[in-house]
Short mmCIF file of C-alpha atoms in Angstrom, two decimals:
data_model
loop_
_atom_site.label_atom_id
_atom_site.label_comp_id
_atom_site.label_asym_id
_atom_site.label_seq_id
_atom_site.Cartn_x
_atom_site.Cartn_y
_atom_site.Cartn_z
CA UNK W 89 -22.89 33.28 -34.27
CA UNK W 90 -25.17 30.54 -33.82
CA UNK W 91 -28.37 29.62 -33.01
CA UNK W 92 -30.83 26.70 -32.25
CA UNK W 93 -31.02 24.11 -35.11
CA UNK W 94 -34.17 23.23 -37.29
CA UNK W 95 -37.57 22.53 -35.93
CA UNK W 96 -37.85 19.04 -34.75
CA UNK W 97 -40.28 17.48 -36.80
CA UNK W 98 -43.00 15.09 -35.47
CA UNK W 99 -41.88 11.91 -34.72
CA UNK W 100 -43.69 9.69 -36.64
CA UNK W 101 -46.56 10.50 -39.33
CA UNK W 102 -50.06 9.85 -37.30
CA UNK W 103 -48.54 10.20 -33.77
CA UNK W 104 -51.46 10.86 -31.91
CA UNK W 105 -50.65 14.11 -29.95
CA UNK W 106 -52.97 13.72 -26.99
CA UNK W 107 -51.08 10.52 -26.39
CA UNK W 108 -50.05 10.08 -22.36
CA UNK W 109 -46.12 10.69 -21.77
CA UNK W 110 -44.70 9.25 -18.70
CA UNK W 111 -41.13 10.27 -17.26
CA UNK W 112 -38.50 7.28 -17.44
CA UNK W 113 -35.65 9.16 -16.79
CA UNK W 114 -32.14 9.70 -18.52
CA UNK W 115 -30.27 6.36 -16.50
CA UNK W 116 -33.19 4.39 -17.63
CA UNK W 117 -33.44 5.70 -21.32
CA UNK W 118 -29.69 5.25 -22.53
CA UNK W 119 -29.74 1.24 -20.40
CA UNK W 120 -32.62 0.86 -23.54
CA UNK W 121 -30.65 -1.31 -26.08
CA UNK W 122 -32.27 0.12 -29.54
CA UNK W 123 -32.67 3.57 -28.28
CA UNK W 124 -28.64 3.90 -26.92
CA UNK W 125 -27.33 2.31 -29.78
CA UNK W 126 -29.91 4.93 -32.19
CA UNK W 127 -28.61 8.09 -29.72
CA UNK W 128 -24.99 6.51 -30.13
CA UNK W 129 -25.81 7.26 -34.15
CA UNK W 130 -26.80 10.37 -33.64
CA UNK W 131 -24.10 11.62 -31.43
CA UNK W 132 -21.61 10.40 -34.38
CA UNK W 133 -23.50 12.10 -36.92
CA UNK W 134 -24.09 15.09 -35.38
CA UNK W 135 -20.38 15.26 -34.34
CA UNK W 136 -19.61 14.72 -37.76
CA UNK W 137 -21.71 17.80 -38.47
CA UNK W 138 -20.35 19.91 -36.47
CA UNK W 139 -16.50 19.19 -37.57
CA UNK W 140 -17.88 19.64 -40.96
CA UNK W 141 -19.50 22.72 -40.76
CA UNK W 142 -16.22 24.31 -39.27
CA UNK W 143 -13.85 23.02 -41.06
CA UNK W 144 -15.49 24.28 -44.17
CA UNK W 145 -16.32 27.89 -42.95
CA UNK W 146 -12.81 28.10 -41.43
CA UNK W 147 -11.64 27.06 -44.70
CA UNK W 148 -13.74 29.78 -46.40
CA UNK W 149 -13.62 32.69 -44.21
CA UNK W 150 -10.57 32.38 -41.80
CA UNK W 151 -8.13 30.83 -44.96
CA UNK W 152 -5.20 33.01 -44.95
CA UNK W 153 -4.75 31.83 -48.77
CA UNK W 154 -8.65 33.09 -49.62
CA UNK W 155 -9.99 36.16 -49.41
CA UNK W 156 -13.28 35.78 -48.48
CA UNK W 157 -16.06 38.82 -49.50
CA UNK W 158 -19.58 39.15 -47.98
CA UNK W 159 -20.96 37.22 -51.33
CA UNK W 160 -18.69 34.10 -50.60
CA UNK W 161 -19.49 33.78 -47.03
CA UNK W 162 -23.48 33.94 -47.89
CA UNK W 163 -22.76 31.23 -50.06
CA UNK W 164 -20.79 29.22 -47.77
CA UNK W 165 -24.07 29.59 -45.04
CA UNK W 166 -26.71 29.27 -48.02
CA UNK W 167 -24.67 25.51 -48.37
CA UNK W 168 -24.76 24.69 -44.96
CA UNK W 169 -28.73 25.24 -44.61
CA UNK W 170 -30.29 25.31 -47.13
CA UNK W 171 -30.49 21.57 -47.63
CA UNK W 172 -32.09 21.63 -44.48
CA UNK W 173 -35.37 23.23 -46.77
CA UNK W 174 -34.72 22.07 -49.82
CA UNK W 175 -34.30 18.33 -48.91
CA UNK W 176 -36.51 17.90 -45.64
CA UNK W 177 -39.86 17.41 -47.52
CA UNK W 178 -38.12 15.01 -49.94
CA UNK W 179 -37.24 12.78 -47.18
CA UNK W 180 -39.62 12.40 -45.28
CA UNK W 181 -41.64 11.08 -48.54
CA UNK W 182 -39.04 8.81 -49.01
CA UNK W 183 -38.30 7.65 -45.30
CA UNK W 184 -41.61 6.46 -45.72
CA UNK W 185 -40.62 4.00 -48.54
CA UNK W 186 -37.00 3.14 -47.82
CA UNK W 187 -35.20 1.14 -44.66
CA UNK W 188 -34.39 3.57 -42.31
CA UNK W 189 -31.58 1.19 -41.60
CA UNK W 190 -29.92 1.13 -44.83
CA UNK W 191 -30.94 4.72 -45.35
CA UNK W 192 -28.37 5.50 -42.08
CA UNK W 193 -26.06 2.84 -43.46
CA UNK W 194 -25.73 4.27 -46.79
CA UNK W 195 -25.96 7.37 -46.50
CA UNK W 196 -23.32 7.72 -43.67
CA UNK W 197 -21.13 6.07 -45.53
CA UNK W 198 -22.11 8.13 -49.10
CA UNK W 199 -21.33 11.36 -47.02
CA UNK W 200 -17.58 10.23 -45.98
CA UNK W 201 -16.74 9.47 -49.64
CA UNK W 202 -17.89 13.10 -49.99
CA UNK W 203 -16.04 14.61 -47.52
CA UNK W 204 -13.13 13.35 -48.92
CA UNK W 205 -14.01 14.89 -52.47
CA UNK W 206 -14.74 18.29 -50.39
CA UNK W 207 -11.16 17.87 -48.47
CA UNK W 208 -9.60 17.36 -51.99
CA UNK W 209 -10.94 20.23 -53.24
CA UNK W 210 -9.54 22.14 -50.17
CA UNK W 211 -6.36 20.83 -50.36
CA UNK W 212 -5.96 21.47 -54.19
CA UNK W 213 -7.01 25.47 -53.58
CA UNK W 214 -10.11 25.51 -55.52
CA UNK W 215 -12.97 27.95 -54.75
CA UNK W 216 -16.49 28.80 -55.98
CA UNK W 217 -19.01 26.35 -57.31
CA UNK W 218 -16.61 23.34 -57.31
CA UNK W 219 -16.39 23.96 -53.66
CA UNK W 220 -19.69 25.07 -53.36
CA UNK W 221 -21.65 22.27 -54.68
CA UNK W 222 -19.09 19.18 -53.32
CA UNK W 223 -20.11 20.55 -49.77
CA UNK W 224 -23.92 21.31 -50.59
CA UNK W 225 -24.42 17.46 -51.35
CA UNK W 226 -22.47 16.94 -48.09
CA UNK W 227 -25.09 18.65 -46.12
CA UNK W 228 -27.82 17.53 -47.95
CA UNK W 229 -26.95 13.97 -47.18
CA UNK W 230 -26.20 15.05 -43.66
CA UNK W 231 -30.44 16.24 -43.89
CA UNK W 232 -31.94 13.28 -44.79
CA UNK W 233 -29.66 11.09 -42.09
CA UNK W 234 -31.18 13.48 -39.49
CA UNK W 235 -34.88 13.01 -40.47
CA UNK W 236 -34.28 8.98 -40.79
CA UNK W 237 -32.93 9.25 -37.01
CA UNK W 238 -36.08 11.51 -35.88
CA UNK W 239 -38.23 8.84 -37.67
CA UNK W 240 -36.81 5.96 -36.49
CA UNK W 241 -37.13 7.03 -33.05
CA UNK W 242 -40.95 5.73 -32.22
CA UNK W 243 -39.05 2.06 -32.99
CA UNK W 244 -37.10 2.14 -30.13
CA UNK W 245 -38.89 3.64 -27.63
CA UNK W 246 -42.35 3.25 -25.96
CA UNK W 247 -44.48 5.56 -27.44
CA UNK W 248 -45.54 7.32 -24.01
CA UNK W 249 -42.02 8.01 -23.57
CA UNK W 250 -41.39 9.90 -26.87
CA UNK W 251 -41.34 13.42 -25.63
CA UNK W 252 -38.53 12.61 -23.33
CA UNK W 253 -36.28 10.39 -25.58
CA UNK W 254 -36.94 13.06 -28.26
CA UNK W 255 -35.83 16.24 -26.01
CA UNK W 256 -32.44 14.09 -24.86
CA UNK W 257 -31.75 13.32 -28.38
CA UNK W 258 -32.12 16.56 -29.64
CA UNK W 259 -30.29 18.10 -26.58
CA UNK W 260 -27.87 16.29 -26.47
CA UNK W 261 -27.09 15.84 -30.04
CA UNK W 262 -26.58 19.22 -30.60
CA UNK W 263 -24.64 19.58 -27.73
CA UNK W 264 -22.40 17.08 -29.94
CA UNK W 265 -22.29 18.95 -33.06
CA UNK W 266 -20.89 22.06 -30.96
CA UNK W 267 -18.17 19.61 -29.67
CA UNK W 268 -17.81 18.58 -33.15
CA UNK W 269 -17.18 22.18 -33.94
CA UNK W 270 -14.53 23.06 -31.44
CA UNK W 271 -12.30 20.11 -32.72
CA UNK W 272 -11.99 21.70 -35.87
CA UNK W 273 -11.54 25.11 -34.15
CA UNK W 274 -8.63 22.91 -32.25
CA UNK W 275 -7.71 20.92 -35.21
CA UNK W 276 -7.20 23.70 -37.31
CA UNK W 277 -4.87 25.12 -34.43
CA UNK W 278 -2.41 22.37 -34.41
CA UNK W 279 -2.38 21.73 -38.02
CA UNK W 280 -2.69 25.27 -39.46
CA UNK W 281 -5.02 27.50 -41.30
CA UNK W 282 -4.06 27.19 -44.45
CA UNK W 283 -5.58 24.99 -47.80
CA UNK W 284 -3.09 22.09 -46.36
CA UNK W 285 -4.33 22.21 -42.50
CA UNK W 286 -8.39 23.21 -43.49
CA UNK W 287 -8.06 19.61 -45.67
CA UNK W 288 -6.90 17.72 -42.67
CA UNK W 289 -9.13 18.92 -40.20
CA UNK W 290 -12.32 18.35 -43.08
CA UNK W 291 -11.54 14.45 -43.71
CA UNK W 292 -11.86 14.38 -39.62
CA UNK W 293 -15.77 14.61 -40.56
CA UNK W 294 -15.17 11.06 -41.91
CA UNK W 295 -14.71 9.28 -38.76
CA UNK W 296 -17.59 10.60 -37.35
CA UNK W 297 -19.80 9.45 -40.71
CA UNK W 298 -18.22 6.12 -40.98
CA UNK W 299 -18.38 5.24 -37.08
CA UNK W 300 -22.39 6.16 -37.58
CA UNK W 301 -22.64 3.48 -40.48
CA UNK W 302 -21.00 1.16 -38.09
CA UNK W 303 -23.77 1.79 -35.15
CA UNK W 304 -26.42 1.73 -37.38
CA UNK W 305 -25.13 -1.60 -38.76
CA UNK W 306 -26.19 -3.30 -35.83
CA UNK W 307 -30.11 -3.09 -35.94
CA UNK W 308 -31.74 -5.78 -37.03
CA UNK W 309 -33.28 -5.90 -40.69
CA UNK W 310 -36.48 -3.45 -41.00
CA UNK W 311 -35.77 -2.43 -36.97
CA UNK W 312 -36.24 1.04 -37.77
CA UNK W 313 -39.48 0.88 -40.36
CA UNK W 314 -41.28 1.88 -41.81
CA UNK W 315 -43.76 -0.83 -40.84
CA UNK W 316 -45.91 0.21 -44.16
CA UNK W 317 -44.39 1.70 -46.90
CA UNK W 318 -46.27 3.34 -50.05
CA UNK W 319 -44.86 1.93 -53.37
CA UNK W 320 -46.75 5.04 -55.09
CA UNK W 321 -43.39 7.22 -56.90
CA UNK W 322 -45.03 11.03 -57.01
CA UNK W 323 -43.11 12.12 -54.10
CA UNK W 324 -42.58 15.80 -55.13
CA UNK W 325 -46.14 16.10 -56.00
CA UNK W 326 -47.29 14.86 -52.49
CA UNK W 327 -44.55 17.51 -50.89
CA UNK W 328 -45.64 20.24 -53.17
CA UNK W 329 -48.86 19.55 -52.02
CA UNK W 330 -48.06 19.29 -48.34
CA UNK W 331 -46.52 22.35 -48.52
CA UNK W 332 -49.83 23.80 -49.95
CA UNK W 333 -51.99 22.42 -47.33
CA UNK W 334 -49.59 23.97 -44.58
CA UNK W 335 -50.17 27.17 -45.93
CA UNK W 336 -53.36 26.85 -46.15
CA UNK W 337 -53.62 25.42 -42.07
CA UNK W 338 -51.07 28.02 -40.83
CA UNK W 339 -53.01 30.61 -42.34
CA UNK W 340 -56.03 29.35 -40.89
CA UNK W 341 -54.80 29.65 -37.57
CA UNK W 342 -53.95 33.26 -35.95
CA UNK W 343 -51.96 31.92 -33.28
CA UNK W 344 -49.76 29.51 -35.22
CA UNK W 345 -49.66 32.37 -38.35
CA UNK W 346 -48.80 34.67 -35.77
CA UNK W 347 -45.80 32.87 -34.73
CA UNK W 348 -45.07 32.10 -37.75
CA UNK W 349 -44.51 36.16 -38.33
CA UNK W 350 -42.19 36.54 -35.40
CA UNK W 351 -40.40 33.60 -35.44
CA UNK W 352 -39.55 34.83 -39.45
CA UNK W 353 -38.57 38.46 -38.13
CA UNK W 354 -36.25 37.27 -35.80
CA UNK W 355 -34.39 34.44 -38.17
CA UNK W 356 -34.48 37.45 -41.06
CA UNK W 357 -32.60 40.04 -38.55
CA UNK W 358 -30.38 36.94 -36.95
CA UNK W 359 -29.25 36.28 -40.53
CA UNK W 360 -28.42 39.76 -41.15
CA UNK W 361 -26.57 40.00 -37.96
CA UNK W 362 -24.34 36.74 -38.37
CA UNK W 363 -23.04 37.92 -41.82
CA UNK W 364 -21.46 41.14 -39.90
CA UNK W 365 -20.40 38.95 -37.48
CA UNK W 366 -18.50 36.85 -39.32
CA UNK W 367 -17.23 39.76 -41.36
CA UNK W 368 -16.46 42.06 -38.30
CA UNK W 369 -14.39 39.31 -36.46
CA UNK W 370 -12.70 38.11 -39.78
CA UNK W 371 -11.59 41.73 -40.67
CA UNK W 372 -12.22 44.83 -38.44
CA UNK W 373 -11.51 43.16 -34.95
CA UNK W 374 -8.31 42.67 -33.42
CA UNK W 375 -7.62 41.19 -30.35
CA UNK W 376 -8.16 42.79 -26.92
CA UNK W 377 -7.84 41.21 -23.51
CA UNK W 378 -9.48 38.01 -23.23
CA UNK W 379 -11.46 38.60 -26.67
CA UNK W 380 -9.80 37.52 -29.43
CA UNK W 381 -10.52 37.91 -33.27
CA UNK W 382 -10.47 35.43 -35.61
CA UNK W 383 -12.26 32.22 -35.85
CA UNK W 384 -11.34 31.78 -31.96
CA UNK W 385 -13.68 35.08 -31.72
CA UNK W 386 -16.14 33.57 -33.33
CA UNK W 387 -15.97 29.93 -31.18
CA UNK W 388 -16.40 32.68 -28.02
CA UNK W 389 -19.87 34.41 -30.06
CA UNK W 390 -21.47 30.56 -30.45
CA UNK W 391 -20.38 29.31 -27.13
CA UNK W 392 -22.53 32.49 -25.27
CA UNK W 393 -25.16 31.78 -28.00
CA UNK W 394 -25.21 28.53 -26.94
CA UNK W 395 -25.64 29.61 -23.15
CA UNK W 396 -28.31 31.97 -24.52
CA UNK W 397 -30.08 28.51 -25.63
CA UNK W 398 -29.39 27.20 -22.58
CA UNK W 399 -31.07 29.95 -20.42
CA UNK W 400 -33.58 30.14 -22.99
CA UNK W 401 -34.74 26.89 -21.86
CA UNK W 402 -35.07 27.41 -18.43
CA UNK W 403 -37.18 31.13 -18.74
CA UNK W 404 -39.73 30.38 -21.77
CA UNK W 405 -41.72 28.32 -19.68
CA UNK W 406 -42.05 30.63 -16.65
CA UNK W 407 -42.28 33.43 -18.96
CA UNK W 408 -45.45 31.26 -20.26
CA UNK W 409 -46.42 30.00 -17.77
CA UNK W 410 -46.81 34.03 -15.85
CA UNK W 411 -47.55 35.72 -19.06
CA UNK W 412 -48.93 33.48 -21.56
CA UNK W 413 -47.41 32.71 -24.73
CA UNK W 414 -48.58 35.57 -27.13
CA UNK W 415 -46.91 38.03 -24.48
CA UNK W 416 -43.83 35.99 -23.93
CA UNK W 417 -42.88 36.32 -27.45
CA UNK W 418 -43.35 40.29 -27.47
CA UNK W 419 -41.29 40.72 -24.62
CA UNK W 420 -38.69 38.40 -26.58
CA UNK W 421 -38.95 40.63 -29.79
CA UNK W 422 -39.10 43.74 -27.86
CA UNK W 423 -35.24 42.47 -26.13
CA UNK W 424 -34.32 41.62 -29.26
CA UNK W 425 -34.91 45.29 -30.57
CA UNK W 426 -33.28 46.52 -28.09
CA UNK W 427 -30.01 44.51 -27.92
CA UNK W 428 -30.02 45.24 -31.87
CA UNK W 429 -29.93 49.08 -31.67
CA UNK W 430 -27.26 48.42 -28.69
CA UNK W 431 -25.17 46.06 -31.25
CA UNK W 432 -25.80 49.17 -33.51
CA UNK W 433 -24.41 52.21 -31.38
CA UNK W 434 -21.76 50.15 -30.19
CA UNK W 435 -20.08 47.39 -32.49
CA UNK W 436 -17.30 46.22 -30.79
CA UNK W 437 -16.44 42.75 -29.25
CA UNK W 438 -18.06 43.05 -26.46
CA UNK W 439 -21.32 44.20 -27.98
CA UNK W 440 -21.11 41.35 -30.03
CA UNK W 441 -20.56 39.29 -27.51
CA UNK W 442 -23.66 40.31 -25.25
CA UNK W 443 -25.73 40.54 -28.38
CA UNK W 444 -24.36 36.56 -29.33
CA UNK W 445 -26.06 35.61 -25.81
CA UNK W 446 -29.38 37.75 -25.81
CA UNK W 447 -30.03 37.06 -29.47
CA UNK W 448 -29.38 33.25 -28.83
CA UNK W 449 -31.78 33.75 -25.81
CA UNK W 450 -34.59 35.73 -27.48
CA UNK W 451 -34.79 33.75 -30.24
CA UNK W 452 -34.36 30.51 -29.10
CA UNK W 453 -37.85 31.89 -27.17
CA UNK W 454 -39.58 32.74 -29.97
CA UNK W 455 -38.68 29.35 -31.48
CA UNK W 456 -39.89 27.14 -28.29
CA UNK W 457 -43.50 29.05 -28.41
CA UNK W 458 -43.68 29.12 -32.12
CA UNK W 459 -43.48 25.15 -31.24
CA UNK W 460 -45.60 24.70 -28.67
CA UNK W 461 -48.22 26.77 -31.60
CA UNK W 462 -47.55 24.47 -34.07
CA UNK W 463 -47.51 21.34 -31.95
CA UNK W 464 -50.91 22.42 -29.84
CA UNK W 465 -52.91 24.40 -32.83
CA UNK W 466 -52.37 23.53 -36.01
CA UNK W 467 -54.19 20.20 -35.68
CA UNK W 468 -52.95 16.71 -35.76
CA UNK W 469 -54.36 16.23 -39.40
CA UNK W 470 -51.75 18.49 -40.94
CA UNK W 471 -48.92 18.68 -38.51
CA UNK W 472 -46.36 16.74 -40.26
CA UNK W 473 -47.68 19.70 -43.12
CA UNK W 474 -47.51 22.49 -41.29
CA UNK W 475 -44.07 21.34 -39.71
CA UNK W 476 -42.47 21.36 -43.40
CA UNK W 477 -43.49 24.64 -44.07
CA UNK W 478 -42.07 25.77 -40.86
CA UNK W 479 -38.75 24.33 -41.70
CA UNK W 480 -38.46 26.33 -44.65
CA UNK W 481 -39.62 29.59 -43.00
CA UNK W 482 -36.95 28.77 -40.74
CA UNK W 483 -34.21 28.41 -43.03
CA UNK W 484 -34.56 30.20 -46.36
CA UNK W 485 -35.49 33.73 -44.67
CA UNK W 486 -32.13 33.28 -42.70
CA UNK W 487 -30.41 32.34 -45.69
CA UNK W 488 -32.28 35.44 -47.59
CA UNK W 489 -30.95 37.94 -44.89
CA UNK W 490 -27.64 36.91 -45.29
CA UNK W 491 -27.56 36.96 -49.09
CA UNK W 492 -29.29 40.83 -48.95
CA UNK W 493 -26.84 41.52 -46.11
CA UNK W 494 -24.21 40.32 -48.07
CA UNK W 495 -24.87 42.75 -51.37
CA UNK W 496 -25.20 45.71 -48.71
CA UNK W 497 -22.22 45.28 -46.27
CA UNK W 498 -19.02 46.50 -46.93
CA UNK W 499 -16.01 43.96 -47.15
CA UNK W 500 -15.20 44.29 -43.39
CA UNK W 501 -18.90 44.30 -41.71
CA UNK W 502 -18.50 47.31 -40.83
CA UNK W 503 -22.74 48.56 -41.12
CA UNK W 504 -24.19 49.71 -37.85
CA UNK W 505 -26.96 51.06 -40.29
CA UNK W 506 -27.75 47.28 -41.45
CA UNK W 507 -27.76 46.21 -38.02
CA UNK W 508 -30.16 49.07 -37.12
CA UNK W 509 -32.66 47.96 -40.19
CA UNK W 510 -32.29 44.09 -38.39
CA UNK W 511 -34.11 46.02 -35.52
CA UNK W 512 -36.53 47.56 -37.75
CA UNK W 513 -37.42 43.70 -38.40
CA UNK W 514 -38.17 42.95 -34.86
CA UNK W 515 -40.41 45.67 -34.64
CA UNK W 516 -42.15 44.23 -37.91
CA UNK W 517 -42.41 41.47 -36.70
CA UNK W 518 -43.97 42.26 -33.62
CA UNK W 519 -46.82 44.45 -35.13
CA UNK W 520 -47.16 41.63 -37.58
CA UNK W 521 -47.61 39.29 -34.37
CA UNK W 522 -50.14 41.42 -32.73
CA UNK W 523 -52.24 42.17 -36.30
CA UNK W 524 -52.77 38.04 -36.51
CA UNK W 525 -54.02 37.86 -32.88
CA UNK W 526 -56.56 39.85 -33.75
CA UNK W 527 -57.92 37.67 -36.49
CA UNK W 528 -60.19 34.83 -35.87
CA UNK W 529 -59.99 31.68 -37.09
CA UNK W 530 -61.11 30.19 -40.23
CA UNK W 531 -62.68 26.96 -40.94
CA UNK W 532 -60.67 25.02 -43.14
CA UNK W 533 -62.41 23.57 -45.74
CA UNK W 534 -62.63 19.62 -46.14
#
């Protein structure tokens, strides 16, 4: 199972947040030269993305020449995201300092000769940290080509049509990496599951990265910024700093610190859950009817997660809009509990199923209001700050769920007790939530 990507991170540093948006509209937006041939580089990146990030977990999990245990398939996810944590901070300091240009150039290009190395090291059977660490630069170049496209946004578009270029880009681009994902699902079909096929279908990544490097090639010099740059070279000591200073504002701030809380139950229990899911589907399930084990069972679980996105999108802002957004996210969390003891009782397909689509739905909630928080509360001063810290949040407590799950669960997924204690974190999570609102806000010093 799947669920919505990263935060978005602001779009430039010292955006001005109360600036006026106007709607231009989507005809209107892709006939804008710099901004379709910037969304064209995006949709080949993120389609790269997606192939990659199948390939390799099919080639991991489903692999009928690898066993796969609960400790190999955490590490397989802790690859895939944790650059996403580990790297964001980084580049953003140096996105600052570098042309975005030859950043997307480069590093396109820097990720195909990779996926080649990974696709080698499918091919020739090898597993554990070989494996692990080819595919971990992968995604950690496939991070900082994100964040250059996010920042090089504002260069192509008006600025009081951000909001609206940003939400198609984002949309849509992940809507790419999902298509992405289901050619390797169909890939992998034609040219079989084993070391031989799972190489083939990887070095399809490389068209995607390469076509990218192409599109990006045809901006003009310094198109993309930065427009200043700061020669200064203590970039981890500015991030480690940054990170401080989030703290420090998040915690200053019961409403954002609040979200914070929930948003961090829910990505702690969906990491829990995804593990069995993977593990259930690769082991204990069998096919029935129209569901069908397998990796094919688990392209069914992300497509309904994906319509759980999808719906999410259309209820959180009624649901705000009638309720507010502090009771919007308890009714979210309280769902969530709910579908999890369901999951629980029942653990079949189907359950999973439902759950894929509720749990997409729920969280995906939680994530748009823990947004809307950051982006309205935590002050334009430290946003970019506070934004960093809420990347990591996002992804190391999913990848810290996994890795517990993954010491707990038996070999097949089989735990309706470990889903149970992922419901247990929903209902932490939601008396953490109301405990913050009940603070008042500090006064942050300086």
């Amino acid at each position: 199972m799947s669920t919505s990507g990263p935060p978005t991170p602001p779009l430039a540093v010292g955006t001005p947040t109360a600036t006026a948006t106007e709607r231009l509209g989507f005809a209107r937006l892709v006939r804008t030269r710099g901004y379709r041939r910037l969304l064209a580089v995006r949709f080949a990146t993120q389609w790269a993305d997606g192939v990659f990030q199948a390939a390799l977990g099919g080639a991991v999990l489903f692999n009928p020449e690898r066993q796969a245990d609960p400790l190999a398939v955490a590490a397989g996810l802790a690859v895939l995201l944790l650059p996403y944590s580990v790297i964001g901070p980084f580049a953003g300091a140096l996105l600052d300092r570098w042309d975005r240009k030859r950043v997307l150039m480069s590093a396109n290009l820097a990720r195909a000769a990779l996926v080649v190395v990974v696709a080698a090291i499918v091919f020739a059977g090898v597993t554990g940290p070989g494996l692990y660490l080819a595919a971990l630069a992968v995604a950690g170049i496939s991070r900082f080509v994100n964040s250059g496209l996010s920042v090089a946004l504002p260069h192509v578009v008006p600025r009081r049509h951000l909001v609206e270029a940003n939400t198609l880009a984002v949309t849509a681009g992940a809507a790419m990496a999902a298509i992405g994902g289901a050619s390797a699902i169909g890939l992998r079909q034609l040219l079989g599951p084993d070391d031989t096929g799972s190489a083939i279908t990887t070095l399809a990544a490389v068209a995607g990265s390469v076509l990218a490097a192409t599109l990006a090639a045809g901006f003009g010099r310094s198109a993309l910024g930065p427009d200043r740059t700061d020669p200064g070279s203590r970039a981890a000591v500015t991030v480690l700093h940054g990170l401080a200073d989030g703290a420090r504002a998040t915690a200053a701030t019961p409403s954002v610190a609040a979200s914070f809380l929930a948003l961090a139950a829910h990505r702690l229990s969906f990491g829990i859950t995804t593990l069995l899911t993977l593990l259930l589907f690769r082991y204990a399930f069998t096919d029935s009817g129209p569901f069908r084990a397998g990796l094919a069972g688990i392209g069914e679980a992300v497509l309904l997660a994906a319509a759980g996105l999808g719906t999410a999108a259309l209820l959180a802002p009624w649901m705000v809009r009638r309720w507010g957004r502090p009771r919007t996210i308890r009714v979210a969390l309280l769902v969530a509990t709910v579908t999890q003891l369901a999951l629980a009782a029942l653990l079949s397909m189907p359950a999973v199923l439902v759950a894929a689509f509720v749990l997409g739905a729920t969280g995906q909630i939680v994530k748009l209001c823990t947004d809307a928080a950051v982006q309205g509360e935590a002050g334009d001063g430290v946003l970019g700050r506070v934004f960093a810290l809420y990347d990591i949040v996002f992804n190391v407590g999913y990848v810290l769920a996994v890795a517990v799950a993954a010491l707990l669960s038996p070999s097949d997924g089989n735990a309706p007790w470990l889903l149970g204690a992922a419901a247990l974190l929903y209902v932490l999570g939601l008396l953490a939530h109301d405990q913050q609102l009940r603070r008042r806000p500090r006064t942050l010093a300086g």
